[in-house]
PDB file of C-alpha atoms in Angstrom:
ATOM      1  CA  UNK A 300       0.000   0.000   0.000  1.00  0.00           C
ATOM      2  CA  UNK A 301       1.632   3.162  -1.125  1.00  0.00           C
ATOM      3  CA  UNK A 302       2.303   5.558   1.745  1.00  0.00           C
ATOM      4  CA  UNK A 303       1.799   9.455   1.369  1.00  0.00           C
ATOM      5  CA  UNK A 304       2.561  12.881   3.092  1.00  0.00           C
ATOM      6  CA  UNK A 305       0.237  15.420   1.582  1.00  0.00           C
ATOM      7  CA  UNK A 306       1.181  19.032   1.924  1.00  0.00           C
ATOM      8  CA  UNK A 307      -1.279  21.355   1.183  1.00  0.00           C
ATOM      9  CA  UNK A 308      -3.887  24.219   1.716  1.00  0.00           C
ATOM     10  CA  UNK A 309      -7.177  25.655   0.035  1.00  0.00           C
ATOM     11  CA  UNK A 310     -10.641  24.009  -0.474  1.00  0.00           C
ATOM     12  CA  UNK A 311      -8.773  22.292  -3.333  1.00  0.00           C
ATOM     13  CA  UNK A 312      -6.681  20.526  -0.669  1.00  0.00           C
ATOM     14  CA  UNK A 313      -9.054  19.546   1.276  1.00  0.00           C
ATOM     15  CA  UNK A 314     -10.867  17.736  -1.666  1.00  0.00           C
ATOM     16  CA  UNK A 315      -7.670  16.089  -2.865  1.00  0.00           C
ATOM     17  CA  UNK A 316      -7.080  14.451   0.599  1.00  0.00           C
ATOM     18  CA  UNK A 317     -10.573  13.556   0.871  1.00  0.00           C
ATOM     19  CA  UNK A 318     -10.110  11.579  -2.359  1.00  0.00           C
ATOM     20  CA  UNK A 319      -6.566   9.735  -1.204  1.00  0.00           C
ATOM     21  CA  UNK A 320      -8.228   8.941   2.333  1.00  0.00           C
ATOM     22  CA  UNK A 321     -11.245   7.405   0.691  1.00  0.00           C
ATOM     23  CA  UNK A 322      -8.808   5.326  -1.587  1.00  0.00           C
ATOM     24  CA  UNK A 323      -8.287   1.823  -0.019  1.00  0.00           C
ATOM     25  CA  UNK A 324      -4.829   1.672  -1.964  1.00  0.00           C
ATOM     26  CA  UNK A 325      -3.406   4.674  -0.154  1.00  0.00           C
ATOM     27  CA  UNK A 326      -2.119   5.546   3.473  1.00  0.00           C
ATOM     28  CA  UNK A 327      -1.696   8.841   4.824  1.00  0.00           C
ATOM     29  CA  UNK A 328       1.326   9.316   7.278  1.00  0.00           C
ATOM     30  CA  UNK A 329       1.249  12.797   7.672  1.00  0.00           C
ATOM     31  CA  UNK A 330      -0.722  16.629   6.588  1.00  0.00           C
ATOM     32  CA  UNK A 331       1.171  19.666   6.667  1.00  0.00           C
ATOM     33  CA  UNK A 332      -0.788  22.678   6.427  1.00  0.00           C
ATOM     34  CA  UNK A 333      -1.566  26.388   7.755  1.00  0.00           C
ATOM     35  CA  UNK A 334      -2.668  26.015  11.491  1.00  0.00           C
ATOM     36  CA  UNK A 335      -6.164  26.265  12.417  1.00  0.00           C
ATOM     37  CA  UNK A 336      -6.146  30.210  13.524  1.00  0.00           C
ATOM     38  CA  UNK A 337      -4.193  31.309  10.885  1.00  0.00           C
ATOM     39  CA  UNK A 338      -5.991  33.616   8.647  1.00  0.00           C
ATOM     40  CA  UNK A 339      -6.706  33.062   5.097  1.00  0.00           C
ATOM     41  CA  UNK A 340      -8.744  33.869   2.662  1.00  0.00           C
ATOM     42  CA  UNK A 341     -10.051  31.045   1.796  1.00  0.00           C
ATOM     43  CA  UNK A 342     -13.077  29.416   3.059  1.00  0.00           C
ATOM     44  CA  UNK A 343     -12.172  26.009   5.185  1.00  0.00           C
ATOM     45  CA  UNK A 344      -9.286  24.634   7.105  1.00  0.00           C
ATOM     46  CA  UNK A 345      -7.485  21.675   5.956  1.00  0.00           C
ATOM     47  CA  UNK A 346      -5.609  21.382   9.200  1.00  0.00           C
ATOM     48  CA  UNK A 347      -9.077  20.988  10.651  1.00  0.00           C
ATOM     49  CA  UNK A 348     -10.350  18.333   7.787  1.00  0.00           C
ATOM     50  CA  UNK A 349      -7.105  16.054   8.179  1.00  0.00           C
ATOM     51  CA  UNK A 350      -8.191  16.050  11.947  1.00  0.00           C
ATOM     52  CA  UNK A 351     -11.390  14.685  10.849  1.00  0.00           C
ATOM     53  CA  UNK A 352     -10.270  12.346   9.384  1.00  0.00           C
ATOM     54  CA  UNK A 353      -8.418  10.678  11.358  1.00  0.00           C
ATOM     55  CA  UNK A 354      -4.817  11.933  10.527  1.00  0.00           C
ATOM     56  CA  UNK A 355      -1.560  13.744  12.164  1.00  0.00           C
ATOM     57  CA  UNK A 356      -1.295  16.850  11.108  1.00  0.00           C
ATOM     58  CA  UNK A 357       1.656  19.716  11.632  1.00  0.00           C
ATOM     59  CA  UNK A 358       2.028  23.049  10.393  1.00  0.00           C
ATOM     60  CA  UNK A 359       4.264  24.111   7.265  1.00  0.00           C
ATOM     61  CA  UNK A 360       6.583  25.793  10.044  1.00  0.00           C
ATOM     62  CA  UNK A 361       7.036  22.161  11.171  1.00  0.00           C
ATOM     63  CA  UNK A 362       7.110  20.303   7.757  1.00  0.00           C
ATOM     64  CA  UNK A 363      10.319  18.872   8.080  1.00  0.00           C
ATOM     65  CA  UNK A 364       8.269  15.975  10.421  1.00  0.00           C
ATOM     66  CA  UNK A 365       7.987  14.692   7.136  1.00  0.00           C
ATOM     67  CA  UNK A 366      11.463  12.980   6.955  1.00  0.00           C
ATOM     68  CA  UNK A 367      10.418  11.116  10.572  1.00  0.00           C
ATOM     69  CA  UNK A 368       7.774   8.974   7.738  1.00  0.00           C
ATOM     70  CA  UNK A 369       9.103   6.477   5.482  1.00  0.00           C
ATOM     71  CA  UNK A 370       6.377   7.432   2.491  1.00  0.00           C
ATOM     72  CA  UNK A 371       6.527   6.808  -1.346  1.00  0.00           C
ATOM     73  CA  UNK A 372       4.770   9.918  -2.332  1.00  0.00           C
ATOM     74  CA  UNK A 373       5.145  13.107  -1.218  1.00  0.00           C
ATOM     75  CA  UNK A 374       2.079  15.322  -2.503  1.00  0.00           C
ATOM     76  CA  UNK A 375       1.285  18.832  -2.619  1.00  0.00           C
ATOM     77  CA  UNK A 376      -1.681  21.372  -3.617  1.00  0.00           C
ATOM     78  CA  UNK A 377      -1.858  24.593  -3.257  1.00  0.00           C
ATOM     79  CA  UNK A 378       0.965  24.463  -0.581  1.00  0.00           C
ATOM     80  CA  UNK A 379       2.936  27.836  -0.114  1.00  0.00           C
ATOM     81  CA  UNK A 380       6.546  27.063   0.578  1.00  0.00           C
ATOM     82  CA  UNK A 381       9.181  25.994  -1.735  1.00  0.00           C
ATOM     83  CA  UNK A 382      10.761  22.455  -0.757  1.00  0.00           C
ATOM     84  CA  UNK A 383      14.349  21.924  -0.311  1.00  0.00           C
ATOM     85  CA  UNK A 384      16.208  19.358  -1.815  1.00  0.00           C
ATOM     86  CA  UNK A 385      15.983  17.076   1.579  1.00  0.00           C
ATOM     87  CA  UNK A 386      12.426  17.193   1.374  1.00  0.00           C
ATOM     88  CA  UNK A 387      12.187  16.483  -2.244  1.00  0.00           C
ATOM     89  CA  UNK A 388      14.510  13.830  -2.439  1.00  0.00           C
ATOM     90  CA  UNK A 389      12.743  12.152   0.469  1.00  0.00           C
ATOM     91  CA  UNK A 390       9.952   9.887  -1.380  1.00  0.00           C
ATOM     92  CA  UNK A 391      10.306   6.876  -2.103  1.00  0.00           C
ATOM     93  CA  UNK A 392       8.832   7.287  -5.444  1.00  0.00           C
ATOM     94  CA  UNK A 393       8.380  10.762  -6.391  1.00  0.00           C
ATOM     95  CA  UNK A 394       7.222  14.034  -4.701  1.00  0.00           C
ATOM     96  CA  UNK A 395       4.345  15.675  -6.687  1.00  0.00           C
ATOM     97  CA  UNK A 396       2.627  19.032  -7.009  1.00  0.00           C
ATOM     98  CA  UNK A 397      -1.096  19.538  -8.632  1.00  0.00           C
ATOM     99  CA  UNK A 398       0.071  22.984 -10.053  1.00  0.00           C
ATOM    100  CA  UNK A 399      -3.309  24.901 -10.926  1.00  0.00           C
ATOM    101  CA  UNK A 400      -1.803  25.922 -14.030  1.00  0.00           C
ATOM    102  CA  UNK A 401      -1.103  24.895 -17.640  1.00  0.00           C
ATOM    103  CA  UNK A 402       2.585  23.309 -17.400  1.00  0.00           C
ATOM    104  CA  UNK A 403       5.221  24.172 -19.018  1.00  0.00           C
ATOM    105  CA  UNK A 404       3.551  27.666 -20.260  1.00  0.00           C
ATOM    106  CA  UNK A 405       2.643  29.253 -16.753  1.00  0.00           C
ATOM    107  CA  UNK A 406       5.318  28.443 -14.224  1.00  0.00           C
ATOM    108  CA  UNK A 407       5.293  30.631 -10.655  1.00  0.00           C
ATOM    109  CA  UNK A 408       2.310  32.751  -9.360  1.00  0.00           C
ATOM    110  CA  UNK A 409      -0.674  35.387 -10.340  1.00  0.00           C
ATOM    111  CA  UNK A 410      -1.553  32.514 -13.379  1.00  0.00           C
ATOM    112  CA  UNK A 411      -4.681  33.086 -13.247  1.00  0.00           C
ATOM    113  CA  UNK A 412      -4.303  36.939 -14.108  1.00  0.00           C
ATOM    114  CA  UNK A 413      -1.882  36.679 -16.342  1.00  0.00           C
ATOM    115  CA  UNK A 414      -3.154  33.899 -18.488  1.00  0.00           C
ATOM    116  CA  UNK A 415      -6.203  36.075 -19.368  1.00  0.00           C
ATOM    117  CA  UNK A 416      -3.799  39.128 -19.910  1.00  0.00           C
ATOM    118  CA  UNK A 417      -2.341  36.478 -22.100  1.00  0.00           C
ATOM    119  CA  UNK A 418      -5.283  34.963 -24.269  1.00  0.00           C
ATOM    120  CA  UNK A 419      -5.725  38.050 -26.394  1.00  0.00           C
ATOM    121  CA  UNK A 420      -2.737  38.452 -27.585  1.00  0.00           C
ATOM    122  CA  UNK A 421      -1.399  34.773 -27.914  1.00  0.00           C
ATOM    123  CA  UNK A 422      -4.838  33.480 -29.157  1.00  0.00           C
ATOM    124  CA  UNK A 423      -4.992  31.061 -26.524  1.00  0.00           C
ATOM    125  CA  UNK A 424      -7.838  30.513 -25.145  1.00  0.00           C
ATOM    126  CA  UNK A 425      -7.618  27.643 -22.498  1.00  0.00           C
ATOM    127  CA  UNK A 426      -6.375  27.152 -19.535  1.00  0.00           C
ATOM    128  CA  UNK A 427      -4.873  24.214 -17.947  1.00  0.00           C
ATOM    129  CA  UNK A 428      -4.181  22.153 -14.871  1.00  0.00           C
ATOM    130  CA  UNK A 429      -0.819  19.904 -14.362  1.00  0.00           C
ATOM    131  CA  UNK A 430      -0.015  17.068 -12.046  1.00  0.00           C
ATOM    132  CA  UNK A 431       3.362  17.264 -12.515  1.00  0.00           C
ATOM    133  CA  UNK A 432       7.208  15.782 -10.589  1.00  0.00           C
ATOM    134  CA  UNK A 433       8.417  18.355  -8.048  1.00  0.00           C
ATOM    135  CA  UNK A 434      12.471  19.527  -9.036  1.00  0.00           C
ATOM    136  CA  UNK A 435      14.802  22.118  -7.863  1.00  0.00           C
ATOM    137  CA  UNK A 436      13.680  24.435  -9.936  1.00  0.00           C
ATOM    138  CA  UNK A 437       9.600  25.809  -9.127  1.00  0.00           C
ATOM    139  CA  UNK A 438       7.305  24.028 -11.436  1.00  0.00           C
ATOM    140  CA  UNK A 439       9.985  22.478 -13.981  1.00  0.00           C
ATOM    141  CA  UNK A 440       9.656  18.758 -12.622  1.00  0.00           C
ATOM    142  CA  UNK A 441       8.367  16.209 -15.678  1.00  0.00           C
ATOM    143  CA  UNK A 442       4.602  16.203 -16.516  1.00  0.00           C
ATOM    144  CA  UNK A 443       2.524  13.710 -15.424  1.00  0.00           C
ATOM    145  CA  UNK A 444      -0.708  14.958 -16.721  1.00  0.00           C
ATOM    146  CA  UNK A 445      -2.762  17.615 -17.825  1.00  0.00           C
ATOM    147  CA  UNK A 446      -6.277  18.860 -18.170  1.00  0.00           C
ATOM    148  CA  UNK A 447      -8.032  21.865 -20.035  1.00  0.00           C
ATOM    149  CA  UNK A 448     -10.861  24.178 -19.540  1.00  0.00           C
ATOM    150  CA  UNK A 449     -11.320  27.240 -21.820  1.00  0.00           C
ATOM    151  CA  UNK A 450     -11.089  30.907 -21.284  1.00  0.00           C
ATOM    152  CA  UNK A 451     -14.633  32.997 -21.907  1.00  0.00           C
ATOM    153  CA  UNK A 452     -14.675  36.238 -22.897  1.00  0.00           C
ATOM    154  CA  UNK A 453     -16.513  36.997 -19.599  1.00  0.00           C
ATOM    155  CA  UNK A 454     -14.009  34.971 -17.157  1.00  0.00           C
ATOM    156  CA  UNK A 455     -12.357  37.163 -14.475  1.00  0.00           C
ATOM    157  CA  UNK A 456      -9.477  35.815 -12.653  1.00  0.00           C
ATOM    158  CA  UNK A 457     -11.849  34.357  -9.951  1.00  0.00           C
ATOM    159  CA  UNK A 458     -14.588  32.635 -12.070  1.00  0.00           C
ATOM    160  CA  UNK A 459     -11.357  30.736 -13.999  1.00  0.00           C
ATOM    161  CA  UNK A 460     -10.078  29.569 -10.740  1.00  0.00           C
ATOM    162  CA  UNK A 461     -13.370  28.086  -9.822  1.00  0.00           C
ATOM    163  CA  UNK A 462     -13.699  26.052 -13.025  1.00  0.00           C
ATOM    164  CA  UNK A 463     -10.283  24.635 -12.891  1.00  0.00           C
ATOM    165  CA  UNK A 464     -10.686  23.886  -9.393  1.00  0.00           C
ATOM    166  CA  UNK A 465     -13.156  21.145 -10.540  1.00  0.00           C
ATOM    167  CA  UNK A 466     -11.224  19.829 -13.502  1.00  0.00           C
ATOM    168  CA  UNK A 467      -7.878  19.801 -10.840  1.00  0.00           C
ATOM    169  CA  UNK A 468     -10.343  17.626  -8.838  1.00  0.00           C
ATOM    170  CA  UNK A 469     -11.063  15.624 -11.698  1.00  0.00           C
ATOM    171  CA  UNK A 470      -7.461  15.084 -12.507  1.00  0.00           C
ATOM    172  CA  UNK A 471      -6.042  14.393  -9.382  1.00  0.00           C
ATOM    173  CA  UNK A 472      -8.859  11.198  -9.027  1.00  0.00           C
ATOM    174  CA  UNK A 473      -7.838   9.617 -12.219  1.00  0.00           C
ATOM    175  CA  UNK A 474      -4.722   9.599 -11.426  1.00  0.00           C
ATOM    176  CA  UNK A 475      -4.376   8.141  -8.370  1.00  0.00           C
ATOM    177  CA  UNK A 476      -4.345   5.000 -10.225  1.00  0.00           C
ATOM    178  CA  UNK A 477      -1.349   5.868 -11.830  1.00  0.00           C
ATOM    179  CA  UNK A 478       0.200   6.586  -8.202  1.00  0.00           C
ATOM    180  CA  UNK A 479      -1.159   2.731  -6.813  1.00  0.00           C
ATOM    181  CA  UNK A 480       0.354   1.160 -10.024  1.00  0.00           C
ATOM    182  CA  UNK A 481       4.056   3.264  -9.277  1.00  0.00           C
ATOM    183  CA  UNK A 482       3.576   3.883 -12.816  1.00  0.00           C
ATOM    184  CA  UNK A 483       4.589   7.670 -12.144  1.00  0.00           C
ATOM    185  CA  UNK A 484       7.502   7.659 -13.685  1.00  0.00           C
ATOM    186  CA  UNK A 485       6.747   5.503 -16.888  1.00  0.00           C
ATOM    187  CA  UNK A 486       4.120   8.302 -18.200  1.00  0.00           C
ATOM    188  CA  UNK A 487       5.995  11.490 -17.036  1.00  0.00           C
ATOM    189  CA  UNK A 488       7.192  13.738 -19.707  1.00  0.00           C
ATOM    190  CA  UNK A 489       9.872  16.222 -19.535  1.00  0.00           C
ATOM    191  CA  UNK A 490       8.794  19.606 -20.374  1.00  0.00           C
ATOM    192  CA  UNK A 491      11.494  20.153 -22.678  1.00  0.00           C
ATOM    193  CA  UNK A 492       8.646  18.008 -25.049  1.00  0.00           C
ATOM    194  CA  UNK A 493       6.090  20.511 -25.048  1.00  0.00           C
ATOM    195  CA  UNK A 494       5.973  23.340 -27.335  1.00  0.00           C
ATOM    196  CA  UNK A 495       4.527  26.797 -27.444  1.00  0.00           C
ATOM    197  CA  UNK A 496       5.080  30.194 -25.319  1.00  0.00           C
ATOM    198  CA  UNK A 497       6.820  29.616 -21.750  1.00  0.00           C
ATOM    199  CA  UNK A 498       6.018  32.121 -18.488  1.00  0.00           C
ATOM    200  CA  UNK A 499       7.242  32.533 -15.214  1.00  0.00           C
ATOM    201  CA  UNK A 500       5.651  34.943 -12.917  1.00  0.00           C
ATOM    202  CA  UNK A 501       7.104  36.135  -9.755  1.00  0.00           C
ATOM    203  CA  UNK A 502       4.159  36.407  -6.690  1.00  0.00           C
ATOM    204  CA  UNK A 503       5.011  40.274  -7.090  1.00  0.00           C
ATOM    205  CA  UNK A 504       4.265  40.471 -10.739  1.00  0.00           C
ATOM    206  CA  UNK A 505       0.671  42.180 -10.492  1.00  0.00           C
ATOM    207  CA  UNK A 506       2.668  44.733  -7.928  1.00  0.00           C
ATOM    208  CA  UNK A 507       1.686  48.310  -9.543  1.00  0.00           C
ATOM    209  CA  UNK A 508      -0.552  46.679 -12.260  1.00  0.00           C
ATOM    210  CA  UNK A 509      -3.515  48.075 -11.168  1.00  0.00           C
ATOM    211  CA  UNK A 510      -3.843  51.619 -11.552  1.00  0.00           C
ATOM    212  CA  UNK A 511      -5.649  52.701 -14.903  1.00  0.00           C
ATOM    213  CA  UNK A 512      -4.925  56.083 -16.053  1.00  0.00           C
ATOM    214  CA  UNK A 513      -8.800  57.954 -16.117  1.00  0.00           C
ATOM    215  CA  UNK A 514      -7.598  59.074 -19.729  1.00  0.00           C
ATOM    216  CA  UNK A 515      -7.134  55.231 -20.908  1.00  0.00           C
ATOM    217  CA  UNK A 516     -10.354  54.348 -19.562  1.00  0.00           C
ATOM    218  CA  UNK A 517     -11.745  57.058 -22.013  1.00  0.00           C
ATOM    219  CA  UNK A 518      -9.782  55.745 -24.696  1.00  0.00           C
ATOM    220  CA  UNK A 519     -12.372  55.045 -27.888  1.00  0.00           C
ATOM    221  CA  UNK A 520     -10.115  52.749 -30.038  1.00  0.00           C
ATOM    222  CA  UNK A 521     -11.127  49.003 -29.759  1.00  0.00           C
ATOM    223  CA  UNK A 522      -7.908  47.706 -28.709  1.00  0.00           C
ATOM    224  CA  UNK A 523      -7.248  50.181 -26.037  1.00  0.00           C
ATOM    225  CA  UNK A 524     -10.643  49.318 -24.685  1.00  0.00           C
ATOM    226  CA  UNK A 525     -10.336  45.391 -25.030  1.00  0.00           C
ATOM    227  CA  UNK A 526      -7.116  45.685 -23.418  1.00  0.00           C
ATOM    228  CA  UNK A 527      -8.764  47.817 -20.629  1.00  0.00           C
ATOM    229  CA  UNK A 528     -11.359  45.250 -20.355  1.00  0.00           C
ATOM    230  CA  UNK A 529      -9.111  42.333 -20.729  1.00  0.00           C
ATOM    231  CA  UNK A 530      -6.791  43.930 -17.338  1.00  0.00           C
ATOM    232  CA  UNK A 531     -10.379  44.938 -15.316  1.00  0.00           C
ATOM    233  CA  UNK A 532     -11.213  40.848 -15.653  1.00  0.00           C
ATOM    234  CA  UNK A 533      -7.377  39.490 -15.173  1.00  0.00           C
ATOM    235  CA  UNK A 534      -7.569  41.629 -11.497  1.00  0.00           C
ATOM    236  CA  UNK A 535     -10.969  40.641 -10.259  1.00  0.00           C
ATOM    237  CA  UNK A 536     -10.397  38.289  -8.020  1.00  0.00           C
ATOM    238  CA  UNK A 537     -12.267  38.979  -4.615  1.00  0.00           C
ATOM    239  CA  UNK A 538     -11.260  39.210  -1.660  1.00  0.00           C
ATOM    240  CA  UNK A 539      -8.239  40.986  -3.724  1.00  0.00           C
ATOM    241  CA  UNK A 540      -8.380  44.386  -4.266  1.00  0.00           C
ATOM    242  CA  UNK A 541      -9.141  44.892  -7.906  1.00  0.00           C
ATOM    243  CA  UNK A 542      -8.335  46.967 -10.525  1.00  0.00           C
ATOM    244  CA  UNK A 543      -9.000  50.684 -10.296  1.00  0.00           C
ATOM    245  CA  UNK A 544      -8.222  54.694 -11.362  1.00  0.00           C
ATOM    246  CA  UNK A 545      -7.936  57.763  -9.786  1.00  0.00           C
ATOM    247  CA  UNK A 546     -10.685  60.736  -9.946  1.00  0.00           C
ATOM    248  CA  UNK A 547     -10.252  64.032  -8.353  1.00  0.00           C
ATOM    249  CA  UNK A 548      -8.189  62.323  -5.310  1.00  0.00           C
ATOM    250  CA  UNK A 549     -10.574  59.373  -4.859  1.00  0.00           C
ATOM    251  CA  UNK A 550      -9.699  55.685  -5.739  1.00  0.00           C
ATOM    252  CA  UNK A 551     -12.490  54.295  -7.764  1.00  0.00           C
ATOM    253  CA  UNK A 552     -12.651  50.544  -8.048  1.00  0.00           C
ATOM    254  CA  UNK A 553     -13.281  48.472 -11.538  1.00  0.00           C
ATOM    255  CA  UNK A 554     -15.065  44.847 -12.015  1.00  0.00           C
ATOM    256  CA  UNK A 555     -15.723  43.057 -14.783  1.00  0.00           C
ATOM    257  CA  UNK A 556     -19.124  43.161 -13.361  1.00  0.00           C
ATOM    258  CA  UNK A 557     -19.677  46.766 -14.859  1.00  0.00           C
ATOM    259  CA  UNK A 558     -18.451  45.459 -18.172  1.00  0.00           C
ATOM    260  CA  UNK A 559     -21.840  43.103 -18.428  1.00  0.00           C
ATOM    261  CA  UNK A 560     -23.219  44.291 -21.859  1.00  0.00           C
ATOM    262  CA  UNK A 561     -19.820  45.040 -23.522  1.00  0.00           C
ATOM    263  CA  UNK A 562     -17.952  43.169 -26.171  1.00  0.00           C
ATOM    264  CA  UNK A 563     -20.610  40.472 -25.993  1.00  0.00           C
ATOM    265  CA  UNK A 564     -20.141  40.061 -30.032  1.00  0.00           C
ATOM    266  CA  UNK A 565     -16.106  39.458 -29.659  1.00  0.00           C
ATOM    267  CA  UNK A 566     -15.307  36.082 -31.374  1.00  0.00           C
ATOM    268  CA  UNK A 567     -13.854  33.742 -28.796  1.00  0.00           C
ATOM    269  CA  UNK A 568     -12.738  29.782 -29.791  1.00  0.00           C
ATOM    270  CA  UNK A 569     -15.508  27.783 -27.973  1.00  0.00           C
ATOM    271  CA  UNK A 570     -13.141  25.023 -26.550  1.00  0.00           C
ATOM    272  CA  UNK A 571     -14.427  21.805 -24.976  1.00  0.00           C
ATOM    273  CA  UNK A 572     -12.713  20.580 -21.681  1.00  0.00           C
ATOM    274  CA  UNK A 573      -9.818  18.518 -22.831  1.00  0.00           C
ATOM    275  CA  UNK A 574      -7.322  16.419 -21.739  1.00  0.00           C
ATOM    276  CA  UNK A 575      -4.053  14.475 -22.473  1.00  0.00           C
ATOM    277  CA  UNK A 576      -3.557  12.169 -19.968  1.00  0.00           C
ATOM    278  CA  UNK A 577      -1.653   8.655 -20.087  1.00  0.00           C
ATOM    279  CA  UNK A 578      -3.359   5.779 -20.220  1.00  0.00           C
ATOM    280  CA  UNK A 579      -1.296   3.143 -18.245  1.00  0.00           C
ATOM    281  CA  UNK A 580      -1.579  -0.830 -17.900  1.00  0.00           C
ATOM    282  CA  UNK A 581      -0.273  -2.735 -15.263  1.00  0.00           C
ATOM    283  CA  UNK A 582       3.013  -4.590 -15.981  1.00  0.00           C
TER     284      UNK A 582
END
């Protein structure tokens, strides 16, 4: 029976342990988490939910516990600090991160934003999830899998984190049968295989992004205003501040929700949910 340490936060991580718990093939040694009166934004406590369920659970300030469990898989979602090589070498089999991002394009932090600052201007209109190998290096490791859901012309950065939430969900539970069968490393591909645009965005890259000059919210060209409109949705992300301009001293802030009735003839690709995951059999 493989044994696991799952590292992790969010409702996402909650839902992901709730799926390796109710796995018969899997056994849990160990959570690490944000303690139970930290503050977060979030809704739900995953140190709370491991409790529940029967496990022991430490805070990230006390991850290293980790190396006191002889486990095959180390996983992580959503979890906030970067692993050292100790840590990542520790697994038996392979330490993994469900990185809420398409893999090897968005690499680091603020995906969510940038991928619809993105879609315009690269014409792509999707947006991905990635169980992928943990390295050195943040989100390089080999790619396990992958899963799709497309961008709308109405998404702001918080309605595209609530759809991939559910296809990171859906993910995660197929491929737990790849982690039973230790078949992990037989489907992993290196990213160097993948083609197509490559980002990596610092957790400070939306720093001073928000401010929209009055005068370029007045702007009457089309691409001014998509890209206006395009910025207004990438930053709406609540409880975050958004997006927002200055008027006579006063800060006055913008939503995609006052955008409703505009742009609503732009032509968008329409893309199905897809995926390109491995199908494995058993040796």
């Amino acid at each position: 029976m493989p044994s696991v340490a799952f590292l992790g936060s969010h409702p996402l991580g909650e839902r992901c342990l709730e799926e390796v718990t109710g796995h018969d093939a899997f056994d849990v040694k160990l959570v690490v988490t944000y303690g139970p009166a930290e503050d977060t934004w979030w809704d739900g406590c995953l140190y709370d939910r491991a409790e529940s369920l029967g496990h022991d659970v430490v805070t990230r300030s006390e991850e290293r516990a980790v190396l006191d469990h002889d486990v095959d898989y180390l996983i992580s979602v959503y979890y906030p600090n970067i692993l050292g090589a100790e840590l990542l070498d520790h697994p038996n089999v392979a330490p993994l991160n469900l990185h809420q991002a398409e893999l090897p394009r968005y690499r680091g932090s603020n995906v969510f934003s940038h991928a619809i600052l993105n879609a315009r201007d690269d014409d792509h209109w999707r947006y991905g999830t990635t169980l992928h190998v943990m390295a050195p290096d943040v989100d390089a490791g080999d790619i396990v899998a992958r899963r799709f859901v497309p961008i709308e012309e109405r998404d702001t950065a918080r309605t595209l984190y609530d759809r991939v939430t559910e296809a990171s969900l859906e993910l995660f539970r197929e491929q737990l049968t790849t982690l039973r069968d230790g078949a992990v490393h037989r489907v992993a591909t290196p990213q160097s295989a993948y083609n197509g645009e490559r980002y990596f965005y610092t957790k400070e890259s939306l720093d001073g992004e928000k401010e929209i000059p009055a005068e370029r919210l007045a702007a009457d060209d089309e691409a001014t205003q998509l890209a206006v409109y395009d910025k207004i949705r990438a930053l709406d992300f609540p409880p975050f501040e958004p997006a927002y301009t200055e008027l006579a001293g006063r800060r006055l802030y913008l939503t995609a929700t006052n955008y409703d009735d505009l742009f609503g003839s732009a032509t968008v690709p329409n893309f199905d949910i897809e995926s390109d995951t491995v199908a494995v059999s058993g040796d």
